[in-house]
Amino acid sequence: MNVLFIGNSYTARHNLAQVVKKMAEAGNPNLTFNPTTVIYGGRRLVDHWNLGSQNVVKLHELTAEEEKQTIASLEKDAKDPKNRYAAAALKRHQQLLKELDEEHPKWDVVVLQSYRDDLNGADSLYAQYAPRFADLAKKQGARVILYETTPNTQNAKALQKAPESAAVMKKAKTIAALAKQIDASAAPMSLAGFHCQTERPDLTLRFINDAHLNQTMAYLTACCLYAALFDRSPEGLPVDSITDIRFFDNKDRTKDRDGNPITTTFSAKDRADLQRITWKSYQQFKTLRDD
């Protein structure tokens, strides 16, 4: 299974694609899961489009002329000091051009990560650009998964009461409508985060010293991506740990951003709860999408 992940640090942190690989292969012993990531920190799908990530989606049929046009555009953009990722994208595409004669398999799945570009509902940039990427994916027979991030609903401290559901449901319904429009699955993290906070308010979902998802939210996300990949519950999967890639004070590689062990190994109960909450959230999302 060849899977392309397009996103930013919400995909990069905890080597999320590799965690999904472990889960996918654990749940499907005869499967070889090949993840590829295109990551630019803090960037949205519109930024990825401007950085030429759509060329990676259609890599199996990409022409040299198309790639040369992208490189020419990025050479201009890289001269702007405010365009901090143009230079990195330029190097990526220059390398792609060199490798264009090699055989490139079609993608089986393309994962499209949101990041605050989905907050304006049907008028959002995510709703405008996810279909563009999806069209390219579907032309080669690939399935699409919308990885919906929820930086606005994550908690750094344990909750004292259940979170409000109105904003969560509004966001989830918008993503569900988009998924129905482009015939996609989703990792519905707004619903998963909400149910986790409601049922296990003792669990925090992001770091105190870092706005990113912590190991618990990363595990929940990987489980949701597993559910979306296989339309199957992650319950019973043996994968039980998550390791972040950013460490304490940029010095101590054994500790995470909050000074705790950089690897979290979940208890049997916590693992079971997170897997169960995933499946509950995914099924709820499917109901919203299919209504």
PDB file of N, CA and C in Angstrom, residues 195-262:
ATOM      1  N   HIS A 195     -14.545  13.286  22.296  1.00  0.00           N
ATOM      2  CA  HIS A 195     -14.938  12.095  23.057  1.00  0.00           C
ATOM      3  C   HIS A 195     -13.855  11.699  24.049  1.00  0.00           C
ATOM      4  N   CYS A 196     -12.608  11.907  23.673  1.00  0.00           N
ATOM      5  CA  CYS A 196     -11.522  11.608  24.605  1.00  0.00           C
ATOM      6  C   CYS A 196     -11.582  12.542  25.810  1.00  0.00           C
ATOM      7  N   GLN A 197     -11.794  13.823  25.552  1.00  0.00           N
ATOM      8  CA  GLN A 197     -11.884  14.786  26.647  1.00  0.00           C
ATOM      9  C   GLN A 197     -13.096  14.533  27.528  1.00  0.00           C
ATOM     10  N   THR A 198     -14.185  14.029  26.928  1.00  0.00           N
ATOM     11  CA  THR A 198     -15.412  13.765  27.679  1.00  0.00           C
ATOM     12  C   THR A 198     -15.288  12.512  28.535  1.00  0.00           C
ATOM     13  N   GLU A 199     -14.742  11.450  27.940  1.00  0.00           N
ATOM     14  CA  GLU A 199     -14.681  10.165  28.631  1.00  0.00           C
ATOM     15  C   GLU A 199     -13.427  10.001  29.491  1.00  0.00           C
ATOM     16  N   ARG A 200     -12.340  10.660  29.068  1.00  0.00           N
ATOM     17  CA  ARG A 200     -11.083  10.575  29.816  1.00  0.00           C
ATOM     18  C   ARG A 200     -10.516  11.983  30.010  1.00  0.00           C
ATOM     19  N   PRO A 201     -11.206  12.808  30.809  1.00  0.00           N
ATOM     20  CA  PRO A 201     -10.735  14.183  31.013  1.00  0.00           C
ATOM     21  C   PRO A 201      -9.380  14.257  31.701  1.00  0.00           C
ATOM     22  N   ASP A 202      -8.938  13.131  32.268  1.00  0.00           N
ATOM     23  CA  ASP A 202      -7.629  13.106  32.907  1.00  0.00           C
ATOM     24  C   ASP A 202      -6.487  13.109  31.894  1.00  0.00           C
ATOM     25  N   LEU A 203      -6.792  12.755  30.656  1.00  0.00           N
ATOM     26  CA  LEU A 203      -5.766  12.710  29.619  1.00  0.00           C
ATOM     27  C   LEU A 203      -5.627  14.075  28.954  1.00  0.00           C
ATOM     28  N   THR A 204      -4.411  14.559  28.830  1.00  0.00           N
ATOM     29  CA  THR A 204      -4.180  15.802  28.087  1.00  0.00           C
ATOM     30  C   THR A 204      -3.815  15.441  26.653  1.00  0.00           C
ATOM     31  N   LEU A 205      -4.057  16.388  25.744  1.00  0.00           N
ATOM     32  CA  LEU A 205      -3.887  16.100  24.324  1.00  0.00           C
ATOM     33  C   LEU A 205      -2.832  16.966  23.643  1.00  0.00           C
ATOM     34  N   ARG A 206      -2.275  17.923  24.353  1.00  0.00           N
ATOM     35  CA  ARG A 206      -1.155  18.670  23.778  1.00  0.00           C
ATOM     36  C   ARG A 206      -0.163  19.023  24.883  1.00  0.00           C
ATOM     37  N   PHE A 207       1.015  19.452  24.461  1.00  0.00           N
ATOM     38  CA  PHE A 207       2.045  19.826  25.414  1.00  0.00           C
ATOM     39  C   PHE A 207       1.710  21.153  26.097  1.00  0.00           C
ATOM     40  N   ILE A 208       2.268  21.362  27.254  1.00  0.00           N
ATOM     41  CA  ILE A 208       2.143  22.646  27.939  1.00  0.00           C
ATOM     42  C   ILE A 208       3.084  23.662  27.304  1.00  0.00           C
ATOM     43  N   ASN A 209       4.295  23.243  26.996  1.00  0.00           N
ATOM     44  CA  ASN A 209       5.316  24.148  26.463  1.00  0.00           C
ATOM     45  C   ASN A 209       5.380  24.155  24.935  1.00  0.00           C
ATOM     46  N   ASP A 210       4.381  23.594  24.306  1.00  0.00           N
ATOM     47  CA  ASP A 210       4.403  23.433  22.858  1.00  0.00           C
ATOM     48  C   ASP A 210       2.960  23.230  22.422  1.00  0.00           C
ATOM     49  N   ALA A 211       2.514  23.981  21.437  1.00  0.00           N
ATOM     50  CA  ALA A 211       1.107  23.928  21.035  1.00  0.00           C
ATOM     51  C   ALA A 211       0.747  22.657  20.275  1.00  0.00           C
ATOM     52  N   HIS A 212       1.717  21.815  19.977  1.00  0.00           N
ATOM     53  CA  HIS A 212       1.447  20.644  19.154  1.00  0.00           C
ATOM     54  C   HIS A 212       0.781  19.511  19.931  1.00  0.00           C
ATOM     55  N   LEU A 213       0.240  18.583  19.175  1.00  0.00           N
ATOM     56  CA  LEU A 213      -0.333  17.384  19.764  1.00  0.00           C
ATOM     57  C   LEU A 213       0.741  16.606  20.521  1.00  0.00           C
ATOM     58  N   ASN A 214       0.375  16.142  21.712  1.00  0.00           N
ATOM     59  CA  ASN A 214       1.310  15.353  22.497  1.00  0.00           C
ATOM     60  C   ASN A 214       1.195  13.880  22.099  1.00  0.00           C
ATOM     61  N   GLN A 215       1.861  13.002  22.844  1.00  0.00           N
ATOM     62  CA  GLN A 215       1.883  11.594  22.462  1.00  0.00           C
ATOM     63  C   GLN A 215       0.488  10.972  22.485  1.00  0.00           C
ATOM     64  N   THR A 216      -0.362  11.399  23.426  1.00  0.00           N
ATOM     65  CA  THR A 216      -1.708  10.832  23.510  1.00  0.00           C
ATOM     66  C   THR A 216      -2.530  11.202  22.281  1.00  0.00           C
ATOM     67  N   MET A 217      -2.500  12.470  21.902  1.00  0.00           N
ATOM     68  CA  MET A 217      -3.245  12.893  20.719  1.00  0.00           C
ATOM     69  C   MET A 217      -2.656  12.273  19.455  1.00  0.00           C
ATOM     70  N   ALA A 218      -1.340  12.110  19.424  1.00  0.00           N
ATOM     71  CA  ALA A 218      -0.710  11.473  18.273  1.00  0.00           C
ATOM     72  C   ALA A 218      -1.167  10.024  18.137  1.00  0.00           C
ATOM     73  N   TYR A 219      -1.264   9.328  19.263  1.00  0.00           N
ATOM     74  CA  TYR A 219      -1.734   7.934  19.225  1.00  0.00           C
ATOM     75  C   TYR A 219      -3.181   7.881  18.751  1.00  0.00           C
ATOM     76  N   LEU A 220      -3.998   8.779  19.273  1.00  0.00           N
ATOM     77  CA  LEU A 220      -5.402   8.849  18.864  1.00  0.00           C
ATOM     78  C   LEU A 220      -5.506   9.134  17.365  1.00  0.00           C
ATOM     79  N   THR A 221      -4.642  10.022  16.866  1.00  0.00           N
ATOM     80  CA  THR A 221      -4.647  10.367  15.448  1.00  0.00           C
ATOM     81  C   THR A 221      -4.247   9.180  14.590  1.00  0.00           C
ATOM     82  N   ALA A 222      -3.197   8.480  14.997  1.00  0.00           N
ATOM     83  CA  ALA A 222      -2.763   7.305  14.241  1.00  0.00           C
ATOM     84  C   ALA A 222      -3.865   6.250  14.201  1.00  0.00           C
ATOM     85  N   CYS A 223      -4.564   6.082  15.314  1.00  0.00           N
ATOM     86  CA  CYS A 223      -5.678   5.128  15.345  1.00  0.00           C
ATOM     87  C   CYS A 223      -6.791   5.556  14.386  1.00  0.00           C
ATOM     88  N   CYS A 224      -7.074   6.854  14.337  1.00  0.00           N
ATOM     89  CA  CYS A 224      -8.121   7.353  13.442  1.00  0.00           C
ATOM     90  C   CYS A 224      -7.718   7.176  11.977  1.00  0.00           C
ATOM     91  N   LEU A 225      -6.454   7.382  11.674  1.00  0.00           N
ATOM     92  CA  LEU A 225      -5.976   7.160  10.305  1.00  0.00           C
ATOM     93  C   LEU A 225      -6.065   5.677   9.953  1.00  0.00           C
ATOM     94  N   TYR A 226      -5.784   4.816  10.906  1.00  0.00           N
ATOM     95  CA  TYR A 226      -5.939   3.371  10.680  1.00  0.00           C
ATOM     96  C   TYR A 226      -7.396   3.047  10.348  1.00  0.00           C
ATOM     97  N   ALA A 227      -8.314   3.595  11.134  1.00  0.00           N
ATOM     98  CA  ALA A 227      -9.741   3.338  10.894  1.00  0.00           C
ATOM     99  C   ALA A 227     -10.148   3.811   9.511  1.00  0.00           C
ATOM    100  N   ALA A 228      -9.653   4.994   9.112  1.00  0.00           N
ATOM    101  CA  ALA A 228      -9.996   5.536   7.798  1.00  0.00           C
ATOM    102  C   ALA A 228      -9.366   4.726   6.666  1.00  0.00           C
ATOM    103  N   LEU A 229      -8.169   4.215   6.885  1.00  0.00           N
ATOM    104  CA  LEU A 229      -7.493   3.419   5.863  1.00  0.00           C
ATOM    105  C   LEU A 229      -8.213   2.111   5.582  1.00  0.00           C
ATOM    106  N   PHE A 230      -8.710   1.471   6.640  1.00  0.00           N
ATOM    107  CA  PHE A 230      -9.228   0.115   6.486  1.00  0.00           C
ATOM    108  C   PHE A 230     -10.719  -0.017   6.802  1.00  0.00           C
ATOM    109  N   ASP A 231     -11.357   1.107   7.191  1.00  0.00           N
ATOM    110  CA  ASP A 231     -12.770   1.064   7.581  1.00  0.00           C
ATOM    111  C   ASP A 231     -12.977  -0.036   8.621  1.00  0.00           C
ATOM    112  N   ARG A 232     -12.066  -0.060   9.569  1.00  0.00           N
ATOM    113  CA  ARG A 232     -12.046  -1.126  10.556  1.00  0.00           C
ATOM    114  C   ARG A 232     -11.550  -0.577  11.880  1.00  0.00           C
ATOM    115  N   SER A 233     -12.036  -1.144  12.966  1.00  0.00           N
ATOM    116  CA  SER A 233     -11.640  -0.676  14.291  1.00  0.00           C
ATOM    117  C   SER A 233     -10.170  -0.988  14.575  1.00  0.00           C
ATOM    118  N   PRO A 234      -9.465  -0.058  15.251  1.00  0.00           N
ATOM    119  CA  PRO A 234      -8.099  -0.334  15.678  1.00  0.00           C
ATOM    120  C   PRO A 234      -8.043  -1.104  16.990  1.00  0.00           C
ATOM    121  N   GLU A 235      -9.204  -1.450  17.533  1.00  0.00           N
ATOM    122  CA  GLU A 235      -9.239  -2.139  18.822  1.00  0.00           C
ATOM    123  C   GLU A 235      -8.470  -3.455  18.742  1.00  0.00           C
ATOM    124  N   GLY A 236      -7.596  -3.646  19.704  1.00  0.00           N
ATOM    125  CA  GLY A 236      -6.791  -4.858  19.754  1.00  0.00           C
ATOM    126  C   GLY A 236      -5.415  -4.726  19.142  1.00  0.00           C
ATOM    127  N   LEU A 237      -5.115  -3.609  18.484  1.00  0.00           N
ATOM    128  CA  LEU A 237      -3.789  -3.428  17.910  1.00  0.00           C
ATOM    129  C   LEU A 237      -2.743  -3.413  19.028  1.00  0.00           C
ATOM    130  N   PRO A 238      -1.601  -4.073  18.826  1.00  0.00           N
ATOM    131  CA  PRO A 238      -0.603  -4.174  19.889  1.00  0.00           C
ATOM    132  C   PRO A 238       0.313  -2.961  20.017  1.00  0.00           C
ATOM    133  N   VAL A 239       0.316  -2.059  19.050  1.00  0.00           N
ATOM    134  CA  VAL A 239       1.192  -0.885  19.120  1.00  0.00           C
ATOM    135  C   VAL A 239       0.830  -0.092  20.378  1.00  0.00           C
ATOM    136  N   ASP A 240       1.812   0.156  21.231  1.00  0.00           N
ATOM    137  CA  ASP A 240       1.481   0.726  22.544  1.00  0.00           C
ATOM    138  C   ASP A 240       2.332   1.922  22.941  1.00  0.00           C
ATOM    139  N   SER A 241       3.130   2.469  22.000  1.00  0.00           N
ATOM    140  CA  SER A 241       3.988   3.582  22.387  1.00  0.00           C
ATOM    141  C   SER A 241       4.110   4.615  21.277  1.00  0.00           C
ATOM    142  N   ILE A 242       4.456   5.817  21.669  1.00  0.00           N
ATOM    143  CA  ILE A 242       4.650   6.949  20.761  1.00  0.00           C
ATOM    144  C   ILE A 242       5.901   7.704  21.228  1.00  0.00           C
ATOM    145  N   THR A 243       6.756   8.074  20.277  1.00  0.00           N
ATOM    146  CA  THR A 243       7.958   8.841  20.578  1.00  0.00           C
ATOM    147  C   THR A 243       7.950  10.127  19.764  1.00  0.00           C
ATOM    148  N   ASP A 244       8.120  11.261  20.424  1.00  0.00           N
ATOM    149  CA  ASP A 244       8.119  12.530  19.704  1.00  0.00           C
ATOM    150  C   ASP A 244       9.475  12.757  19.035  1.00  0.00           C
ATOM    151  N   ILE A 245       9.523  13.714  18.105  1.00  0.00           N
ATOM    152  CA  ILE A 245      10.777  14.038  17.416  1.00  0.00           C
ATOM    153  C   ILE A 245      11.372  15.358  17.892  1.00  0.00           C
ATOM    154  N   ARG A 246      10.632  16.093  18.734  1.00  0.00           N
ATOM    155  CA  ARG A 246      11.156  17.332  19.316  1.00  0.00           C
ATOM    156  C   ARG A 246      11.411  17.074  20.790  1.00  0.00           C
ATOM    157  N   PHE A 247      12.531  17.563  21.301  1.00  0.00           N
ATOM    158  CA  PHE A 247      12.914  17.211  22.652  1.00  0.00           C
ATOM    159  C   PHE A 247      13.099  18.443  23.532  1.00  0.00           C
ATOM    160  N   PHE A 248      13.264  18.194  24.805  1.00  0.00           N
ATOM    161  CA  PHE A 248      13.250  19.240  25.829  1.00  0.00           C
ATOM    162  C   PHE A 248      14.390  20.235  25.644  1.00  0.00           C
ATOM    163  N   ASP A 249      14.021  21.498  25.536  1.00  0.00           N
ATOM    164  CA  ASP A 249      14.995  22.590  25.489  1.00  0.00           C
ATOM    165  C   ASP A 249      16.022  22.405  24.372  1.00  0.00           C
ATOM    166  N   ASN A 250      15.630  21.629  23.349  1.00  0.00           N
ATOM    167  CA  ASN A 250      16.515  21.345  22.209  1.00  0.00           C
ATOM    168  C   ASN A 250      17.851  20.739  22.629  1.00  0.00           C
ATOM    169  N   LYS A 251      17.873  20.096  23.802  1.00  0.00           N
ATOM    170  CA  LYS A 251      19.130  19.528  24.301  1.00  0.00           C
ATOM    171  C   LYS A 251      18.974  18.076  24.745  1.00  0.00           C
ATOM    172  N   ASP A 252      17.993  17.827  25.606  1.00  0.00           N
ATOM    173  CA  ASP A 252      17.846  16.502  26.197  1.00  0.00           C
ATOM    174  C   ASP A 252      16.924  15.650  25.325  1.00  0.00           C
ATOM    175  N   ARG A 253      17.504  14.745  24.572  1.00  0.00           N
ATOM    176  CA  ARG A 253      16.736  13.924  23.635  1.00  0.00           C
ATOM    177  C   ARG A 253      15.933  12.826  24.328  1.00  0.00           C
ATOM    178  N   THR A 254      16.096  12.671  25.626  1.00  0.00           N
ATOM    179  CA  THR A 254      15.340  11.648  26.342  1.00  0.00           C
ATOM    180  C   THR A 254      14.023  12.188  26.879  1.00  0.00           C
ATOM    181  N   LYS A 255      13.841  13.522  26.798  1.00  0.00           N
ATOM    182  CA  LYS A 255      12.645  14.141  27.352  1.00  0.00           C
ATOM    183  C   LYS A 255      11.889  14.912  26.271  1.00  0.00           C
ATOM    184  N   ASP A 256      10.569  14.965  26.438  1.00  0.00           N
ATOM    185  CA  ASP A 256       9.762  15.703  25.480  1.00  0.00           C
ATOM    186  C   ASP A 256       9.741  17.186  25.833  1.00  0.00           C
ATOM    187  N   ARG A 257       8.904  17.958  25.145  1.00  0.00           N
ATOM    188  CA  ARG A 257       8.905  19.411  25.314  1.00  0.00           C
ATOM    189  C   ARG A 257       8.508  19.850  26.711  1.00  0.00           C
ATOM    190  N   ASP A 258       7.788  18.989  27.430  1.00  0.00           N
ATOM    191  CA  ASP A 258       7.384  19.313  28.796  1.00  0.00           C
ATOM    192  C   ASP A 258       8.326  18.732  29.840  1.00  0.00           C
ATOM    193  N   GLY A 259       9.407  18.078  29.400  1.00  0.00           N
ATOM    194  CA  GLY A 259      10.361  17.509  30.333  1.00  0.00           C
ATOM    195  C   GLY A 259      10.026  16.105  30.792  1.00  0.00           C
ATOM    196  N   ASN A 260       8.989  15.512  30.200  1.00  0.00           N
ATOM    197  CA  ASN A 260       8.621  14.135  30.509  1.00  0.00           C
ATOM    198  C   ASN A 260       9.341  13.185  29.550  1.00  0.00           C
ATOM    199  N   PRO A 261       9.332  11.866  29.825  1.00  0.00           N
ATOM    200  CA  PRO A 261       9.972  10.921  28.900  1.00  0.00           C
ATOM    201  C   PRO A 261       9.473  11.132  27.470  1.00  0.00           C
ATOM    202  N   ILE A 262      10.376  11.143  26.513  1.00  0.00           N
ATOM    203  CA  ILE A 262      10.004  11.461  25.141  1.00  0.00           C
ATOM    204  C   ILE A 262       9.167  10.344  24.506  1.00  0.00           C
TER     205      ILE A 262
END
